[in-house]
XYZ file of C-alpha atoms in Angstrom:
471
model
C 32.966 -17.290 -35.771
C 34.987 -19.239 -38.410
C 34.387 -22.591 -36.673
C 30.658 -21.645 -36.489
C 30.427 -20.962 -40.221
C 32.222 -24.277 -41.112
C 29.990 -26.217 -38.690
C 26.842 -24.753 -40.163
C 26.954 -27.505 -42.978
C 26.375 -30.090 -40.290
C 23.809 -28.358 -38.038
C 20.908 -30.254 -36.698
C 17.223 -29.816 -37.818
C 15.496 -27.189 -35.894
C 12.007 -25.641 -35.847
C 11.262 -21.867 -35.707
C 9.372 -20.768 -32.471
C 7.039 -17.893 -32.721
C 9.429 -15.439 -30.989
C 12.343 -16.464 -33.406
C 9.915 -16.090 -36.436
C 9.157 -12.532 -35.413
C 12.843 -11.765 -34.866
C 13.711 -13.176 -38.292
C 11.100 -11.208 -40.122
C 12.161 -8.053 -38.367
C 15.757 -8.763 -39.324
C 14.864 -9.404 -42.890
C 12.955 -6.117 -43.309
C 15.749 -4.312 -41.760
C 18.187 -5.803 -44.196
C 15.853 -5.067 -47.100
C 15.840 -1.375 -45.973
C 19.797 -1.265 -46.055
C 20.022 -3.327 -49.273
C 21.861 -6.153 -47.456
C 22.043 -9.582 -49.044
C 23.731 -11.925 -46.534
C 24.402 -11.091 -43.024
C 25.661 -12.852 -39.806
C 23.743 -12.018 -36.608
C 23.733 -12.927 -32.963
C 20.696 -13.542 -30.749
C 20.402 -14.600 -27.121
C 17.387 -16.585 -28.211
C 18.726 -18.371 -31.266
C 22.582 -17.959 -30.993
C 24.711 -17.140 -33.974
C 22.877 -17.247 -37.385
C 22.958 -16.203 -40.981
C 20.113 -14.625 -42.957
C 20.152 -14.580 -46.818
C 17.790 -12.519 -48.948
C 17.279 -13.434 -52.483
C 15.267 -11.555 -55.281
C 13.284 -12.633 -58.253
C 11.009 -11.175 -60.980
C 8.608 -12.957 -63.175
C 5.104 -12.322 -64.564
C 4.091 -15.233 -62.461
C 4.191 -14.220 -58.714
C 4.744 -17.742 -57.579
C 7.622 -18.310 -59.962
C 9.016 -15.075 -58.855
C 9.024 -16.282 -55.152
C 10.792 -19.520 -56.324
C 13.433 -17.641 -58.280
C 14.034 -15.546 -55.155
C 14.353 -18.577 -52.986
C 16.838 -20.109 -55.159
C 18.810 -16.801 -55.394
C 18.876 -16.844 -51.583
C 20.188 -20.378 -51.609
C 22.894 -19.492 -53.923
C 23.973 -16.466 -51.850
C 24.015 -18.510 -48.725
C 25.914 -21.287 -50.385
C 28.550 -18.795 -51.641
C 28.839 -17.164 -48.289
C 29.499 -20.702 -46.530
C 31.404 -22.556 -49.121
C 33.129 -19.718 -51.133
C 32.473 -18.801 -54.802
C 34.691 -19.487 -57.754
C 35.030 -16.558 -59.864
C 36.958 -16.127 -63.199
C 37.227 -13.414 -65.599
C 38.754 -12.501 -68.934
C 38.716 -9.357 -71.181
C 40.107 -8.332 -74.501
C 40.342 -5.145 -76.517
C 41.006 -4.673 -80.244
C 41.850 -1.527 -82.211
C 41.473 -1.180 -85.943
C 41.531 1.609 -88.547
C 39.180 2.101 -91.356
C 39.024 5.173 -93.662
C 41.284 7.010 -91.158
C 38.781 6.315 -88.260
C 39.985 4.364 -85.218
C 37.457 1.665 -84.097
C 37.793 -0.149 -80.804
C 35.956 -3.261 -79.766
C 35.930 -4.577 -76.169
C 34.623 -7.901 -74.746
C 34.576 -8.922 -71.071
C 33.339 -11.963 -69.306
C 32.916 -12.936 -65.716
C 31.796 -16.449 -64.690
C 30.977 -17.735 -61.308
C 30.185 -21.162 -59.904
C 28.738 -22.006 -56.515
C 28.259 -25.501 -55.316
C 27.168 -26.092 -51.692
C 25.190 -28.438 -49.437
C 22.993 -26.601 -47.036
C 21.112 -28.232 -44.220
C 18.326 -26.756 -41.890
C 17.659 -23.548 -44.069
C 14.420 -21.970 -43.125
C 12.129 -19.704 -45.202
C 11.594 -17.066 -42.464
C 10.122 -14.152 -44.428
C 8.960 -13.229 -47.913
C 7.248 -10.387 -49.816
C 7.106 -7.975 -52.554
C 9.239 -4.976 -53.243
C 8.249 -2.979 -56.158
C 8.282 -5.232 -59.332
C 10.283 -7.898 -57.469
C 9.567 -10.639 -54.976
C 11.919 -11.567 -52.156
C 12.560 -14.439 -49.847
C 14.683 -14.560 -46.630
C 16.329 -17.802 -45.608
C 17.992 -18.450 -42.122
C 20.300 -20.985 -40.740
C 21.153 -20.929 -36.991
C 23.457 -22.452 -34.450
C 22.421 -25.260 -32.335
C 21.465 -24.196 -28.860
C 19.332 -24.909 -25.869
C 16.206 -23.345 -27.404
C 16.632 -25.586 -30.432
C 17.037 -28.690 -28.327
C 13.959 -27.729 -26.344
C 11.705 -27.412 -29.437
C 13.053 -30.710 -30.831
C 11.947 -32.593 -27.653
C 8.329 -31.461 -28.498
C 8.370 -33.306 -31.680
C 7.064 -36.923 -31.824
C 10.070 -38.437 -33.649
C 13.506 -37.259 -34.684
C 12.549 -37.146 -38.398
C 9.554 -34.889 -37.936
C 10.240 -31.182 -38.700
C 8.053 -27.941 -38.907
C 7.974 -25.952 -42.195
C 6.373 -23.040 -43.674
C 5.221 -22.272 -47.285
C 3.846 -19.052 -48.819
C 2.204 -18.306 -52.295
C 0.844 -15.179 -53.823
C -2.921 -14.668 -53.635
C -3.022 -13.192 -57.149
C -4.124 -16.611 -58.808
C -6.906 -16.944 -56.109
C -7.173 -18.466 -52.518
C -7.758 -22.019 -53.769
C -4.672 -22.126 -55.987
C -2.684 -20.065 -53.423
C -3.419 -22.577 -50.648
C -2.376 -25.571 -52.967
C 0.842 -23.900 -53.860
C 1.715 -22.735 -50.341
C 1.109 -26.393 -49.153
C 3.334 -27.809 -51.874
C 6.022 -25.210 -50.989
C 5.895 -26.103 -47.280
C 6.177 -29.933 -48.056
C 9.237 -29.238 -50.093
C 10.763 -27.135 -47.605
C 10.129 -29.722 -45.065
C 12.080 -32.215 -47.018
C 14.943 -29.638 -47.596
C 15.099 -28.898 -43.913
C 15.470 -32.526 -42.919
C 17.506 -33.979 -45.712
C 19.437 -30.815 -46.802
C 19.383 -29.206 -50.246
C 22.149 -29.402 -52.724
C 22.543 -26.350 -54.868
C 24.578 -25.551 -58.034
C 24.453 -22.161 -59.683
C 26.111 -20.891 -62.822
C 26.063 -17.191 -63.770
C 27.625 -15.430 -66.725
C 27.853 -11.718 -67.317
C 29.289 -10.988 -70.734
C 29.120 -8.517 -73.671
C 28.705 -5.369 -71.683
C 26.367 -6.661 -69.028
C 24.194 -9.219 -70.726
C 23.327 -11.789 -67.901
C 22.722 -15.468 -68.083
C 22.184 -17.311 -64.934
C 20.703 -20.567 -63.736
C 20.249 -22.047 -60.403
C 18.979 -25.645 -59.597
C 18.388 -27.255 -56.250
C 17.909 -30.934 -55.362
C 16.902 -32.731 -52.124
C 16.541 -36.423 -51.526
C 13.571 -37.342 -49.310
C 9.891 -37.686 -49.176
C 7.011 -36.768 -46.831
C 5.419 -39.790 -45.059
C 2.703 -37.874 -43.340
C 1.989 -34.269 -42.241
C -0.520 -32.111 -40.365
C -1.312 -28.495 -40.762
C -0.443 -26.416 -37.748
C -1.625 -23.029 -38.920
C -2.707 -21.276 -42.164
C -3.554 -17.589 -42.635
C -3.443 -14.714 -45.066
C -0.642 -12.112 -44.574
C -0.640 -9.082 -46.886
C -0.879 -10.400 -50.388
C 0.288 -14.040 -49.506
C -1.246 -17.198 -48.218
C 0.761 -18.913 -45.542
C 0.774 -22.473 -44.327
C 2.774 -23.934 -41.425
C 2.992 -27.800 -41.116
C 4.574 -30.562 -39.157
C 5.857 -33.273 -41.383
C 7.508 -36.673 -40.850
C 10.318 -37.186 -43.566
C 11.604 -40.439 -44.878
C 15.134 -40.465 -46.469
C 14.093 -42.788 -49.250
C 15.078 -41.824 -52.816
C 12.700 -39.392 -54.236
C 12.915 -39.544 -58.057
C 11.052 -36.355 -58.467
C 13.953 -34.527 -56.851
C 15.803 -34.906 -60.053
C 13.551 -32.569 -61.988
C 15.853 -29.480 -61.386
C 18.805 -31.688 -62.733
C 16.860 -32.934 -65.743
C 15.928 -29.439 -66.689
C 19.461 -28.255 -66.303
C 20.799 -31.003 -68.612
C 18.080 -30.386 -71.144
C 15.737 -33.234 -70.420
C 18.138 -35.872 -71.673
C 16.590 -38.672 -73.755
C 17.747 -42.329 -74.233
C 18.309 -44.518 -77.311
C 17.956 -48.147 -76.747
C 20.499 -50.132 -78.893
C 19.467 -53.820 -78.973
C 18.177 -56.306 -81.766
C 15.835 -57.961 -79.300
C 12.265 -56.427 -79.758
C 10.979 -57.917 -76.371
C 13.854 -56.388 -74.507
C 13.535 -53.058 -76.270
C 9.847 -52.805 -75.242
C 10.761 -53.820 -71.641
C 13.429 -51.188 -71.352
C 11.228 -48.616 -73.053
C 8.710 -49.260 -70.196
C 11.206 -49.142 -67.418
C 12.528 -45.750 -68.682
C 9.126 -44.264 -69.127
C 8.010 -45.307 -65.641
C 10.975 -43.527 -64.334
C 10.019 -40.383 -66.525
C 12.937 -40.575 -68.915
C 12.099 -39.957 -72.699
C 13.050 -42.683 -75.165
C 13.882 -41.603 -78.716
C 14.018 -43.750 -81.847
C 16.699 -41.413 -83.350
C 20.246 -42.276 -82.105
C 21.415 -38.844 -83.326
C 19.038 -36.952 -81.092
C 19.687 -39.194 -77.839
C 21.881 -37.919 -74.961
C 22.533 -41.431 -73.534
C 22.802 -44.826 -75.409
C 21.553 -47.951 -73.706
C 23.239 -50.851 -75.220
C 21.619 -54.165 -74.194
C 21.887 -57.734 -75.193
C 20.392 -61.097 -73.952
C 21.866 -64.488 -73.326
C 19.006 -67.011 -72.890
C 19.355 -70.776 -72.247
C 16.632 -73.176 -72.965
C 16.829 -76.689 -71.478
C 14.734 -79.834 -71.173
C 12.908 -80.869 -68.030
C 13.623 -84.710 -67.488
C 10.610 -85.284 -65.389
C 8.267 -84.063 -68.164
C 9.139 -84.057 -71.917
C 6.429 -81.549 -72.709
C 7.995 -78.895 -70.465
C 10.979 -76.619 -71.129
C 13.023 -74.462 -68.817
C 14.801 -71.155 -69.546
C 17.242 -68.969 -67.862
C 17.944 -65.451 -69.183
C 20.877 -63.013 -68.614
C 20.419 -59.434 -69.528
C 23.476 -57.162 -69.801
C 23.108 -53.401 -70.041
C 25.589 -50.763 -70.525
C 24.990 -47.015 -70.646
C 27.266 -44.339 -72.366
C 27.004 -40.761 -73.156
C 26.255 -40.088 -76.822
C 28.934 -37.452 -76.732
C 31.502 -39.793 -75.668
C 30.511 -43.300 -76.523
C 33.880 -44.819 -75.870
C 33.420 -44.248 -72.099
C 30.830 -46.465 -70.546
C 29.067 -44.717 -67.670
C 27.895 -47.858 -66.002
C 27.262 -51.681 -66.594
C 24.514 -53.872 -65.114
C 23.705 -57.539 -65.423
C 21.376 -60.027 -63.696
C 22.071 -63.401 -62.088
C 20.496 -65.854 -64.633
C 19.377 -68.251 -61.741
C 16.941 -65.504 -60.739
C 15.232 -65.775 -64.079
C 14.259 -69.473 -64.283
C 10.901 -70.149 -65.782
C 9.328 -73.658 -66.677
C 6.436 -73.949 -69.164
C 5.072 -75.971 -72.183
C 4.113 -72.665 -73.713
C 7.124 -71.215 -75.516
C 5.819 -67.699 -75.716
C 5.061 -67.692 -71.963
C 8.347 -69.186 -71.220
C 10.449 -66.475 -72.879
C 8.115 -63.695 -71.634
C 8.259 -64.579 -68.012
C 11.947 -65.439 -68.023
C 12.693 -61.981 -69.597
C 10.469 -60.362 -67.035
C 11.994 -62.047 -63.992
C 15.503 -61.037 -65.314
C 14.688 -57.505 -65.772
C 12.806 -57.174 -62.438
C 15.917 -58.107 -60.477
C 17.900 -55.246 -61.940
C 15.309 -52.540 -62.879
C 15.595 -50.506 -59.679
C 19.428 -50.711 -59.796
C 19.280 -49.472 -63.552
C 17.150 -46.556 -62.830
C 19.150 -45.707 -59.582
C 22.302 -45.778 -61.541
C 20.823 -43.379 -64.176
C 19.891 -40.959 -61.274
C 23.346 -40.982 -59.818
C 24.890 -40.385 -63.292
C 22.710 -37.348 -63.907
C 23.555 -35.986 -60.426
C 27.273 -36.456 -61.113
C 27.271 -34.825 -64.318
C 25.142 -31.973 -63.048
C 27.718 -31.326 -60.186
C 30.953 -32.233 -61.870
C 30.245 -31.902 -65.569
C 29.941 -34.331 -68.448
C 32.954 -35.489 -70.618
C 32.422 -34.307 -74.206
C 34.871 -35.093 -77.086
C 35.199 -32.427 -79.748
C 37.280 -33.078 -82.915
C 38.841 -30.360 -85.090
C 40.001 -30.903 -88.764
C 41.045 -28.823 -91.690
C 43.514 -26.707 -89.632
C 46.498 -25.294 -91.402
C 48.737 -24.333 -88.472
C 49.103 -24.342 -84.601
C 47.551 -20.960 -84.221
C 44.272 -22.138 -85.571
C 44.377 -25.128 -83.038
C 45.292 -22.773 -80.169
C 42.684 -20.262 -81.092
C 39.925 -22.937 -81.188
C 41.031 -24.293 -77.745
C 40.899 -20.728 -76.341
C 37.430 -20.551 -77.775
C 36.320 -23.711 -76.104
C 37.857 -22.468 -72.780
C 35.971 -19.358 -73.009
C 32.578 -20.915 -73.031
C 30.882 -19.980 -69.627
C 30.000 -23.459 -68.672
C 33.408 -25.168 -69.616
C 35.119 -26.617 -66.546
C 38.239 -27.802 -68.231
C 39.673 -28.501 -71.739
C 42.389 -31.071 -72.525
C 43.892 -31.596 -75.986
C 45.044 -34.985 -77.401
C 48.010 -35.573 -79.842
C 47.277 -34.731 -83.591
C 46.450 -37.838 -85.649
C 45.993 -37.636 -89.539
C 45.352 -33.955 -89.615
C 42.811 -34.198 -86.847
C 42.898 -33.278 -83.133
C 40.524 -34.206 -80.348
C 39.692 -32.001 -77.271
C 38.192 -33.476 -74.175
C 35.836 -31.018 -72.375
C 34.368 -31.242 -68.943
C 31.105 -29.327 -69.518
C 28.783 -28.219 -66.961
C 25.821 -27.338 -69.313
C 23.659 -29.336 -71.764
C 26.061 -30.897 -74.411
C 23.273 -30.964 -76.923
C 23.578 -27.030 -77.150
C 27.451 -27.139 -77.106
C 27.693 -27.076 -80.989
C 25.638 -23.866 -81.266
C 27.413 -22.333 -78.387
C 30.807 -22.918 -79.981
C 29.796 -21.321 -83.314
C 28.392 -18.207 -81.381
C 31.583 -17.829 -79.390
C 33.763 -18.295 -82.503
C 32.712 -14.876 -83.656
C 34.915 -13.334 -80.760
C 37.849 -15.257 -81.910
C 39.901 -15.498 -85.152
C 37.660 -18.488 -86.370
C 35.759 -16.861 -89.369
C 36.151 -19.947 -91.518
C 35.182 -22.470 -88.914
C 32.145 -24.709 -89.582
C 30.204 -27.261 -87.608
C 30.154 -30.768 -89.244
C 27.674 -32.503 -86.921
C 28.703 -35.620 -85.027
C 30.909 -38.633 -85.733
C 31.205 -41.625 -83.510
C 29.689 -39.597 -80.622
C 32.008 -36.666 -81.138
C 31.217 -33.094 -82.065
C 33.271 -32.305 -85.285
C 34.345 -28.811 -86.359
C 36.402 -28.062 -89.385
C 38.051 -25.076 -91.167
C 36.451 -24.704 -94.434
């Protein structure tokens, strides 16, 4: 059993035959009746497997289904890969006018990160005010191998999509097809999930789940479509390519607060070209450095030279150097990119044309690498957290420093806090933060109320650092 569970992360792609689909649906309804969330089962037809049921509620039925699907992914990831849970609680007693007053605070945080491959949406429906989705993952067996033999190529999979009929049949069909195409990519390339849930202040719940998958559908055919209950169902066969799909980063961008870029260069032509490259990749560019999440520093080295065979012509080579850093930690460069000047040679008698083409050739050779490096950076920060520097000034004793550090550590999305030596009545803390750093300043001030930090004030940013001070 344990070897099977560990091996599930590497299972092969499978399709769901009709007999297995009926069995999955029956099992899912049985689990719903018993209130089960995740369950291991064994069948002669499918071998060992796991079914996970997620729930979601939203005024939009289709959003409720998506929330339920992500909830099922989170539960399945926690079951297979384990779930990190941390908790803390504190109680205080005070007396006022002879009356004892007690305050109690408790917090439980959980983090789940997993890579799930071959998960299937096998059933879904409505239960009262909630929607539910059942996912399944099964062991490789003879039935799976037989079904794979029927497919044209090894990168072709079958997938199922469902949508509520409440918005109408036309919209439901479109949404069901879109879900089936996405599910096909996830089944072939796997889906990476990260979830962060926090329960604090007597049951107030904040949670977020994001899922990413890399791949794209090259072609597909509809095998079956029908109405079942209050839902429209589409089943497809799709051929998947493992090429990078930039749209799969949407979940990560949302989780990080749709980060924007500030271009730091004195060269107007280069600024316009970088703006265009970022816009094509759906990354917002801001003219305000203080509001940007990332700083793109760029400069140009251009060499103009004579053409011996023709005195009216000039040649030009251009080298573009780009470095990207996080605005909350400008001292650490996330990545650097530069082109080979020999790939940017242009010869012309027109000086405007000479420079424009040489610049264009230079950027074209590194534009794809530039965007891919940004994508990788966002994925890494989503999964591992971003490094944020926080400065504290105006403290009078070590107790105030320690209390501030405990406040930072108590933030639900803080992964780690490291303090640096005190320099000139100032101390720096290095945070690895899983959330959106742009909201960190407000989050710290809210959390400060639960600690002895009544005179703490936020002083904005300085050299990319968040600054706080005791007033």
